[in-house]
């Protein structure tokens, strides 16, 4: 392996802890069979999903984010008062304003922290991860909390079989800190957006263009709308392209990666990308069968799965990748340091 580190700030950033949370209630494919015209075999073969977790009424994105953050901080032995900034990736904020980050700051008890929300759909976590890393690399902060959290069930039409089978609710938090002597941490990233893809995956109403009204509610414009084929084709192409660009730029091959942690949208997309990278399936983290697509929560949830199954170890080179509404594309290369 000939890993080339580009010149950068003297401070490097690393992930020092991971915490995740999903609500207890499980919605299985068998239950969906009773709700829409679908079946377990069809869902499993096309997506890899068998079940997903769904919140109870009254549970919001901030609630999931706080639970994940508590676990993350407890693992590291860090108190909430030590957190200096909070970046939350979500497309299902508790409300338009204030930001979910403000609500989490208060609920978690981080009096000295500032923060904000970041909207990049399924690429939200990799985007927020880079923002958090840059806050640390700049020297501005030493402890930044990055959270990917979504309550997708709040914007899903459970009479639409094309979307209701795909999504679940969940959250994952990571702590970003400066690297110690000899550590590498976050190495490089590659992000893209293609705004021409916006009509293919969106929630049409609820913003300034189409404020809530009887008409928008009647037309079900406050739910996720998706052109599945267009999204699938773009995701297959761009997930591979983004990861290959990042690896080539850093003189790393797929064979040298300890772990590939992709966004969990569709098992076929994940395996197609892994094949292009020349990675064996045992080093590809897939947990979509248990959680579905939790949007900004998928990558940290998959990180936790990798840790629990012993497939993510200190010193491993790790590749993260995502494609989401926007269209957004994100890939991150890092060294796992704990």
mmCIF file of C-alpha atoms in Angstrom:
data_model
loop_
_atom_site.group_PDB
_atom_site.id
_atom_site.type_symbol
_atom_site.label_atom_id
_atom_site.label_comp_id
_atom_site.label_asym_id
_atom_site.label_seq_id
_atom_site.Cartn_x
_atom_site.Cartn_y
_atom_site.Cartn_z
ATOM 1 C CA UNK A 1 0.000 0.000 0.000
ATOM 2 C CA UNK A 2 1.272 3.444 -0.935
ATOM 3 C CA UNK A 3 -1.006 5.835 0.948
ATOM 4 C CA UNK A 4 -0.192 9.429 0.029
ATOM 5 C CA UNK A 5 -1.291 12.013 2.573
ATOM 6 C CA UNK A 6 -1.779 15.455 1.088
ATOM 7 C CA UNK A 7 -0.407 18.507 2.935
ATOM 8 C CA UNK A 8 -2.996 20.004 5.282
ATOM 9 C CA UNK A 9 -3.413 21.681 8.661
ATOM 10 C CA UNK A 10 -1.117 20.476 11.425
ATOM 11 C CA UNK A 11 -4.193 19.228 13.309
ATOM 12 C CA UNK A 12 -5.803 16.067 11.992
ATOM 13 C CA UNK A 13 -9.315 14.937 12.939
ATOM 14 C CA UNK A 14 -10.540 11.458 13.850
ATOM 15 C CA UNK A 15 -13.685 9.648 14.888
ATOM 16 C CA UNK A 16 -13.165 8.721 18.538
ATOM 17 C CA UNK A 17 -16.526 7.171 19.416
ATOM 18 C CA UNK A 18 -19.770 5.907 17.853
ATOM 19 C CA UNK A 19 -23.242 5.601 19.346
ATOM 20 C CA UNK A 20 -26.469 4.515 17.662
ATOM 21 C CA UNK A 21 -30.149 4.235 18.507
ATOM 22 C CA UNK A 22 -33.254 2.837 16.821
ATOM 23 C CA UNK A 23 -36.781 2.879 18.253
ATOM 24 C CA UNK A 24 -37.991 -0.436 19.706
ATOM 25 C CA UNK A 25 -40.965 -0.964 17.405
ATOM 26 C CA UNK A 26 -40.218 -3.183 14.398
ATOM 27 C CA UNK A 27 -42.212 -3.111 11.144
ATOM 28 C CA UNK A 28 -41.699 -6.341 9.201
ATOM 29 C CA UNK A 29 -42.295 -7.134 5.554
ATOM 30 C CA UNK A 30 -45.095 -9.445 6.654
ATOM 31 C CA UNK A 31 -46.847 -6.489 8.308
ATOM 32 C CA UNK A 32 -46.423 -4.399 5.166
ATOM 33 C CA UNK A 33 -48.148 -7.177 3.213
ATOM 34 C CA UNK A 34 -51.270 -6.310 5.217
ATOM 35 C CA UNK A 35 -50.960 -2.609 4.361
ATOM 36 C CA UNK A 36 -50.094 -2.478 0.644
ATOM 37 C CA UNK A 37 -49.964 -4.793 -2.357
ATOM 38 C CA UNK A 38 -46.506 -6.274 -1.807
ATOM 39 C CA UNK A 39 -44.876 -9.366 -0.308
ATOM 40 C CA UNK A 40 -41.797 -10.346 1.659
ATOM 41 C CA UNK A 41 -40.138 -12.179 -1.255
ATOM 42 C CA UNK A 42 -40.495 -9.216 -3.619
ATOM 43 C CA UNK A 43 -39.118 -6.724 -1.066
ATOM 44 C CA UNK A 44 -36.223 -8.921 0.030
ATOM 45 C CA UNK A 45 -35.095 -9.847 -3.486
ATOM 46 C CA UNK A 46 -35.152 -6.274 -4.793
ATOM 47 C CA UNK A 47 -33.899 -4.337 -1.784
ATOM 48 C CA UNK A 48 -32.460 -6.747 0.797
ATOM 49 C CA UNK A 49 -34.783 -5.324 3.486
ATOM 50 C CA UNK A 50 -36.631 -7.644 5.883
ATOM 51 C CA UNK A 51 -37.637 -5.218 8.634
ATOM 52 C CA UNK A 52 -37.248 -1.639 9.789
ATOM 53 C CA UNK A 53 -37.688 0.263 13.078
ATOM 54 C CA UNK A 54 -40.483 2.821 13.402
ATOM 55 C CA UNK A 55 -41.053 5.425 16.120
ATOM 56 C CA UNK A 56 -44.186 5.627 18.237
ATOM 57 C CA UNK A 57 -46.378 8.699 17.866
ATOM 58 C CA UNK A 58 -44.807 11.771 19.445
ATOM 59 C CA UNK A 59 -41.185 10.617 19.096
ATOM 60 C CA UNK A 60 -39.140 13.056 17.007
ATOM 61 C CA UNK A 61 -35.777 13.151 15.289
ATOM 62 C CA UNK A 62 -34.247 15.072 18.199
ATOM 63 C CA UNK A 63 -35.254 12.249 20.564
ATOM 64 C CA UNK A 64 -33.428 9.630 18.489
ATOM 65 C CA UNK A 65 -30.424 11.944 18.084
ATOM 66 C CA UNK A 66 -30.140 12.527 21.833
ATOM 67 C CA UNK A 67 -30.238 8.795 22.617
ATOM 68 C CA UNK A 68 -27.516 8.071 20.057
ATOM 69 C CA UNK A 69 -25.417 10.969 21.364
ATOM 70 C CA UNK A 70 -25.700 9.786 24.981
ATOM 71 C CA UNK A 71 -24.365 6.360 24.012
ATOM 72 C CA UNK A 72 -21.580 7.873 21.925
ATOM 73 C CA UNK A 73 -20.380 10.167 24.721
ATOM 74 C CA UNK A 74 -20.680 7.497 27.411
ATOM 75 C CA UNK A 75 -18.445 5.143 25.430
ATOM 76 C CA UNK A 76 -15.768 7.809 25.262
ATOM 77 C CA UNK A 77 -16.239 9.016 28.828
ATOM 78 C CA UNK A 78 -17.008 12.545 27.640
ATOM 79 C CA UNK A 79 -19.551 14.750 29.408
ATOM 80 C CA UNK A 80 -22.151 16.688 27.379
ATOM 81 C CA UNK A 81 -20.777 19.928 28.818
ATOM 82 C CA UNK A 82 -17.501 19.274 27.001
ATOM 83 C CA UNK A 83 -19.114 19.368 23.529
ATOM 84 C CA UNK A 84 -18.309 22.553 21.624
ATOM 85 C CA UNK A 85 -20.343 22.124 18.428
ATOM 86 C CA UNK A 86 -23.177 19.913 17.156
ATOM 87 C CA UNK A 87 -23.819 19.214 13.463
ATOM 88 C CA UNK A 88 -26.974 17.256 12.676
ATOM 89 C CA UNK A 89 -27.673 15.722 9.284
ATOM 90 C CA UNK A 90 -31.404 15.250 8.766
ATOM 91 C CA UNK A 91 -34.251 15.742 6.300
ATOM 92 C CA UNK A 92 -36.863 15.211 9.006
ATOM 93 C CA UNK A 93 -36.205 18.017 11.503
ATOM 94 C CA UNK A 94 -38.605 18.266 14.426
ATOM 95 C CA UNK A 95 -39.821 21.503 12.840
ATOM 96 C CA UNK A 96 -38.687 23.991 10.189
ATOM 97 C CA UNK A 97 -37.119 26.143 12.904
ATOM 98 C CA UNK A 98 -35.461 26.180 15.323
ATOM 99 C CA UNK A 99 -32.944 23.643 14.080
ATOM 100 C CA UNK A 100 -32.889 20.142 15.503
ATOM 101 C CA UNK A 101 -29.341 20.909 16.665
ATOM 102 C CA UNK A 102 -30.756 23.587 18.993
ATOM 103 C CA UNK A 103 -33.235 21.101 20.449
ATOM 104 C CA UNK A 104 -30.554 18.436 20.887
ATOM 105 C CA UNK A 105 -28.180 20.934 22.511
ATOM 106 C CA UNK A 106 -30.821 21.677 25.129
ATOM 107 C CA UNK A 107 -32.046 18.099 25.686
ATOM 108 C CA UNK A 108 -28.533 16.670 25.862
ATOM 109 C CA UNK A 109 -27.269 19.428 28.161
ATOM 110 C CA UNK A 110 -24.453 21.029 26.170
ATOM 111 C CA UNK A 111 -24.543 24.656 27.376
ATOM 112 C CA UNK A 112 -21.308 25.642 25.649
ATOM 113 C CA UNK A 113 -22.117 24.157 22.233
ATOM 114 C CA UNK A 114 -23.358 25.888 19.122
ATOM 115 C CA UNK A 115 -24.689 24.001 16.126
ATOM 116 C CA UNK A 116 -26.870 23.691 13.067
ATOM 117 C CA UNK A 117 -28.663 21.223 10.793
ATOM 118 C CA UNK A 118 -27.373 20.064 7.430
ATOM 119 C CA UNK A 119 -29.706 18.843 4.689
ATOM 120 C CA UNK A 120 -28.181 16.443 2.159
ATOM 121 C CA UNK A 121 -30.624 13.520 2.459
ATOM 122 C CA UNK A 122 -28.874 10.129 2.320
ATOM 123 C CA UNK A 123 -25.474 11.808 1.945
ATOM 124 C CA UNK A 124 -26.116 13.899 5.025
ATOM 125 C CA UNK A 125 -23.821 11.987 7.357
ATOM 126 C CA UNK A 126 -20.678 12.068 5.140
ATOM 127 C CA UNK A 127 -21.295 15.775 4.507
ATOM 128 C CA UNK A 128 -21.759 16.544 8.209
ATOM 129 C CA UNK A 129 -18.710 14.421 9.034
ATOM 130 C CA UNK A 130 -16.513 16.640 6.882
ATOM 131 C CA UNK A 131 -17.948 19.811 8.428
ATOM 132 C CA UNK A 132 -17.218 18.461 11.898
ATOM 133 C CA UNK A 133 -13.730 17.392 10.873
ATOM 134 C CA UNK A 134 -12.911 20.811 9.451
ATOM 135 C CA UNK A 135 -14.007 22.503 12.684
ATOM 136 C CA UNK A 136 -11.462 20.350 14.507
ATOM 137 C CA UNK A 137 -8.721 20.615 11.860
ATOM 138 C CA UNK A 138 -9.007 24.397 11.885
ATOM 139 C CA UNK A 139 -8.160 24.396 15.560
ATOM 140 C CA UNK A 140 -11.481 26.027 16.447
ATOM 141 C CA UNK A 141 -12.807 23.050 18.439
ATOM 142 C CA UNK A 142 -11.602 19.869 20.082
ATOM 143 C CA UNK A 143 -14.886 18.005 20.587
ATOM 144 C CA UNK A 144 -17.548 18.104 17.875
ATOM 145 C CA UNK A 145 -20.634 15.905 17.843
ATOM 146 C CA UNK A 146 -21.826 14.808 14.391
ATOM 147 C CA UNK A 147 -25.215 13.118 14.233
ATOM 148 C CA UNK A 148 -27.167 11.544 11.394
ATOM 149 C CA UNK A 149 -30.812 11.094 12.375
ATOM 150 C CA UNK A 150 -34.120 10.716 10.586
ATOM 151 C CA UNK A 151 -37.689 9.765 11.380
ATOM 152 C CA UNK A 152 -38.541 8.809 7.825
ATOM 153 C CA UNK A 153 -41.868 7.299 8.894
ATOM 154 C CA UNK A 154 -43.078 10.884 9.435
ATOM 155 C CA UNK A 155 -42.862 11.641 5.696
ATOM 156 C CA UNK A 156 -43.753 8.243 4.201
ATOM 157 C CA UNK A 157 -47.091 7.428 2.589
ATOM 158 C CA UNK A 158 -47.906 3.915 3.801
ATOM 159 C CA UNK A 159 -50.288 3.434 0.882
ATOM 160 C CA UNK A 160 -47.416 3.899 -1.608
ATOM 161 C CA UNK A 161 -45.696 0.542 -1.980
ATOM 162 C CA UNK A 162 -42.826 2.056 -3.958
ATOM 163 C CA UNK A 163 -41.560 4.035 -0.958
ATOM 164 C CA UNK A 164 -43.075 2.631 2.245
ATOM 165 C CA UNK A 165 -41.102 -0.618 1.965
ATOM 166 C CA UNK A 166 -37.753 1.187 1.873
ATOM 167 C CA UNK A 167 -37.461 3.448 4.879
ATOM 168 C CA UNK A 168 -36.990 3.147 8.624
ATOM 169 C CA UNK A 169 -36.179 5.414 11.562
ATOM 170 C CA UNK A 170 -32.835 5.622 13.342
ATOM 171 C CA UNK A 171 -29.887 7.728 14.454
ATOM 172 C CA UNK A 172 -26.131 7.507 14.800
ATOM 173 C CA UNK A 173 -23.660 9.867 16.455
ATOM 174 C CA UNK A 174 -19.887 10.152 16.247
ATOM 175 C CA UNK A 175 -17.482 12.245 18.267
ATOM 176 C CA UNK A 176 -14.816 14.107 16.300
ATOM 177 C CA UNK A 177 -11.575 14.941 18.133
ATOM 178 C CA UNK A 178 -7.986 15.834 17.214
ATOM 179 C CA UNK A 179 -5.702 12.914 16.393
ATOM 180 C CA UNK A 180 -3.033 11.873 18.857
ATOM 181 C CA UNK A 181 0.628 11.556 17.846
ATOM 182 C CA UNK A 182 0.992 8.948 15.085
ATOM 183 C CA UNK A 183 -2.714 8.799 14.237
ATOM 184 C CA UNK A 184 -4.091 9.603 10.783
ATOM 185 C CA UNK A 185 -7.876 9.800 11.178
ATOM 186 C CA UNK A 186 -9.843 11.335 8.313
ATOM 187 C CA UNK A 187 -7.790 11.295 5.134
ATOM 188 C CA UNK A 188 -9.782 12.617 2.182
ATOM 189 C CA UNK A 189 -13.268 13.023 0.720
ATOM 190 C CA UNK A 190 -15.047 13.434 -2.591
ATOM 191 C CA UNK A 191 -18.456 15.147 -2.732
ATOM 192 C CA UNK A 192 -20.714 16.056 -5.630
ATOM 193 C CA UNK A 193 -24.188 17.424 -6.249
ATOM 194 C CA UNK A 194 -26.313 17.191 -9.387
ATOM 195 C CA UNK A 195 -29.311 19.447 -8.867
ATOM 196 C CA UNK A 196 -30.942 18.290 -12.087
ATOM 197 C CA UNK A 197 -31.914 15.145 -10.183
ATOM 198 C CA UNK A 198 -34.072 17.045 -7.678
ATOM 199 C CA UNK A 199 -37.416 16.101 -9.283
ATOM 200 C CA UNK A 200 -36.571 12.387 -9.054
ATOM 201 C CA UNK A 201 -36.520 12.226 -5.255
ATOM 202 C CA UNK A 202 -38.103 14.910 -3.116
ATOM 203 C CA UNK A 203 -40.846 16.021 -0.755
ATOM 204 C CA UNK A 204 -42.651 18.606 -2.881
ATOM 205 C CA UNK A 205 -44.521 20.634 -0.249
ATOM 206 C CA UNK A 206 -43.825 22.188 3.122
ATOM 207 C CA UNK A 207 -41.278 24.773 2.016
ATOM 208 C CA UNK A 208 -41.593 28.305 0.629
ATOM 209 C CA UNK A 209 -42.547 27.048 -2.855
ATOM 210 C CA UNK A 210 -45.568 25.079 -1.701
ATOM 211 C CA UNK A 211 -46.507 25.998 1.879
ATOM 212 C CA UNK A 212 -48.860 23.626 3.632
ATOM 213 C CA UNK A 213 -52.472 23.945 2.489
ATOM 214 C CA UNK A 214 -55.558 21.768 2.085
ATOM 215 C CA UNK A 215 -54.514 21.268 -1.529
ATOM 216 C CA UNK A 216 -50.967 20.090 -0.747
ATOM 217 C CA UNK A 217 -52.260 17.727 1.927
ATOM 218 C CA UNK A 218 -54.953 16.320 -0.361
ATOM 219 C CA UNK A 219 -52.344 15.710 -3.066
ATOM 220 C CA UNK A 220 -50.048 13.958 -0.565
ATOM 221 C CA UNK A 221 -47.244 16.381 -1.332
ATOM 222 C CA UNK A 222 -45.833 16.213 2.194
ATOM 223 C CA UNK A 223 -44.626 12.658 1.601
ATOM 224 C CA UNK A 224 -41.516 11.345 -0.165
ATOM 225 C CA UNK A 225 -41.959 11.152 -3.945
ATOM 226 C CA UNK A 226 -39.503 9.003 -5.884
ATOM 227 C CA UNK A 227 -38.790 7.956 -9.452
ATOM 228 C CA UNK A 228 -37.278 4.636 -8.440
ATOM 229 C CA UNK A 229 -35.609 3.673 -11.714
ATOM 230 C CA UNK A 230 -33.918 7.034 -12.193
ATOM 231 C CA UNK A 231 -32.647 7.055 -8.616
ATOM 232 C CA UNK A 232 -31.408 3.464 -8.839
ATOM 233 C CA UNK A 233 -29.470 4.022 -12.073
ATOM 234 C CA UNK A 234 -27.852 7.201 -10.764
ATOM 235 C CA UNK A 235 -26.931 5.568 -7.454
ATOM 236 C CA UNK A 236 -25.318 2.509 -9.072
ATOM 237 C CA UNK A 237 -23.191 4.707 -11.333
ATOM 238 C CA UNK A 238 -22.249 7.426 -8.875
ATOM 239 C CA UNK A 239 -21.515 5.246 -5.852
ATOM 240 C CA UNK A 240 -18.895 3.446 -7.926
ATOM 241 C CA UNK A 241 -17.505 6.573 -9.559
ATOM 242 C CA UNK A 242 -17.109 8.504 -6.310
ATOM 243 C CA UNK A 243 -15.347 5.677 -4.491
ATOM 244 C CA UNK A 244 -13.003 4.986 -7.410
ATOM 245 C CA UNK A 245 -12.072 8.681 -7.700
ATOM 246 C CA UNK A 246 -11.259 8.845 -3.997
ATOM 247 C CA UNK A 247 -9.195 5.652 -3.920
ATOM 248 C CA UNK A 248 -7.236 6.507 -7.057
ATOM 249 C CA UNK A 249 -6.441 9.960 -5.727
ATOM 250 C CA UNK A 250 -4.969 8.426 -2.582
ATOM 251 C CA UNK A 251 -3.193 5.477 -4.246
ATOM 252 C CA UNK A 252 -5.337 2.929 -2.396
ATOM 253 C CA UNK A 253 -6.930 -0.191 -3.852
ATOM 254 C CA UNK A 254 -10.090 -1.921 -2.732
ATOM 255 C CA UNK A 255 -7.999 -4.875 -1.597
ATOM 256 C CA UNK A 256 -6.212 -2.633 0.918
ATOM 257 C CA UNK A 257 -9.414 -1.524 2.622
ATOM 258 C CA UNK A 258 -10.266 -3.133 5.913
ATOM 259 C CA UNK A 259 -13.892 -2.155 5.604
ATOM 260 C CA UNK A 260 -16.377 -0.622 3.139
ATOM 261 C CA UNK A 261 -19.306 1.072 4.888
ATOM 262 C CA UNK A 262 -21.857 2.272 2.324
ATOM 263 C CA UNK A 263 -25.197 3.999 2.657
ATOM 264 C CA UNK A 264 -27.879 1.341 3.078
ATOM 265 C CA UNK A 265 -30.426 2.085 0.349
ATOM 266 C CA UNK A 266 -30.415 -1.110 -1.675
ATOM 267 C CA UNK A 267 -28.351 -4.287 -1.311
ATOM 268 C CA UNK A 268 -27.878 -4.608 -5.076
ATOM 269 C CA UNK A 269 -26.357 -1.113 -5.274
ATOM 270 C CA UNK A 270 -23.965 -1.940 -2.435
ATOM 271 C CA UNK A 271 -22.796 -5.229 -3.949
ATOM 272 C CA UNK A 272 -22.389 -3.676 -7.397
ATOM 273 C CA UNK A 273 -20.078 -1.017 -5.949
ATOM 274 C CA UNK A 274 -18.112 -3.573 -3.937
ATOM 275 C CA UNK A 275 -17.577 -5.669 -7.053
ATOM 276 C CA UNK A 276 -16.218 -2.637 -8.928
ATOM 277 C CA UNK A 277 -13.820 -2.021 -6.024
ATOM 278 C CA UNK A 278 -12.705 -5.641 -5.961
ATOM 279 C CA UNK A 279 -13.812 -6.070 -2.354
ATOM 280 C CA UNK A 280 -14.956 -9.423 -0.959
ATOM 281 C CA UNK A 281 -18.442 -9.370 0.539
ATOM 282 C CA UNK A 282 -17.195 -10.195 4.039
ATOM 283 C CA UNK A 283 -15.501 -6.773 4.196
ATOM 284 C CA UNK A 284 -18.632 -4.937 3.032
ATOM 285 C CA UNK A 285 -20.939 -3.870 5.852
ATOM 286 C CA UNK A 286 -24.593 -4.574 5.082
ATOM 287 C CA UNK A 287 -27.335 -4.251 7.701
ATOM 288 C CA UNK A 288 -30.154 -3.029 5.477
ATOM 289 C CA UNK A 289 -32.040 -6.254 6.227
ATOM 290 C CA UNK A 290 -32.590 -5.115 9.844
ATOM 291 C CA UNK A 291 -32.949 -1.343 9.522
ATOM 292 C CA UNK A 292 -33.974 -0.433 5.976
ATOM 293 C CA UNK A 293 -32.964 2.992 4.709
ATOM 294 C CA UNK A 294 -32.700 5.375 7.665
ATOM 295 C CA UNK A 295 -31.336 8.134 5.389
ATOM 296 C CA UNK A 296 -28.722 10.105 7.402
ATOM 297 C CA UNK A 297 -28.611 7.358 10.026
ATOM 298 C CA UNK A 298 -27.480 4.475 7.828
ATOM 299 C CA UNK A 299 -23.701 4.926 7.814
ATOM 300 C CA UNK A 300 -23.228 5.352 11.575
ATOM 301 C CA UNK A 301 -25.632 2.432 12.149
ATOM 302 C CA UNK A 302 -23.489 0.368 9.777
ATOM 303 C CA UNK A 303 -20.326 1.521 11.588
ATOM 304 C CA UNK A 304 -21.782 0.157 14.794
ATOM 305 C CA UNK A 305 -22.657 -3.129 13.085
ATOM 306 C CA UNK A 306 -19.068 -3.382 11.851
ATOM 307 C CA UNK A 307 -17.729 -2.822 15.363
ATOM 308 C CA UNK A 308 -20.130 -5.316 16.957
ATOM 309 C CA UNK A 309 -19.272 -8.025 14.425
ATOM 310 C CA UNK A 310 -15.521 -7.492 14.759
ATOM 311 C CA UNK A 311 -15.085 -6.295 11.179
ATOM 312 C CA UNK A 312 -13.884 -2.804 12.087
ATOM 313 C CA UNK A 313 -10.646 -2.623 14.016
ATOM 314 C CA UNK A 314 -8.107 0.000 15.018
ATOM 315 C CA UNK A 315 -5.759 0.750 12.129
ATOM 316 C CA UNK A 316 -8.185 -0.285 9.388
ATOM 317 C CA UNK A 317 -8.502 1.819 6.268
ATOM 318 C CA UNK A 318 -12.225 2.539 5.923
ATOM 319 C CA UNK A 319 -14.243 3.784 2.960
ATOM 320 C CA UNK A 320 -17.652 5.432 3.369
ATOM 321 C CA UNK A 321 -19.944 6.153 0.419
ATOM 322 C CA UNK A 322 -23.427 7.501 -0.217
ATOM 323 C CA UNK A 323 -25.825 8.787 -2.853
ATOM 324 C CA UNK A 324 -28.962 10.697 -1.957
ATOM 325 C CA UNK A 325 -31.693 13.113 -2.999
ATOM 326 C CA UNK A 326 -30.455 16.301 -4.551
ATOM 327 C CA UNK A 327 -28.802 14.420 -6.125
ATOM 328 C CA UNK A 328 -25.976 14.315 -3.561
ATOM 329 C CA UNK A 329 -22.901 12.087 -3.637
ATOM 330 C CA UNK A 330 -20.348 11.570 -0.892
ATOM 331 C CA UNK A 331 -17.317 9.362 -0.222
ATOM 332 C CA UNK A 332 -14.853 9.467 2.676
ATOM 333 C CA UNK A 333 -11.541 7.705 3.270
ATOM 334 C CA UNK A 334 -10.309 7.416 6.846
ATOM 335 C CA UNK A 335 -8.135 5.448 9.217
ATOM 336 C CA UNK A 336 -10.048 3.904 12.123
ATOM 337 C CA UNK A 337 -8.301 5.006 15.321
ATOM 338 C CA UNK A 338 -10.020 3.187 18.182
#
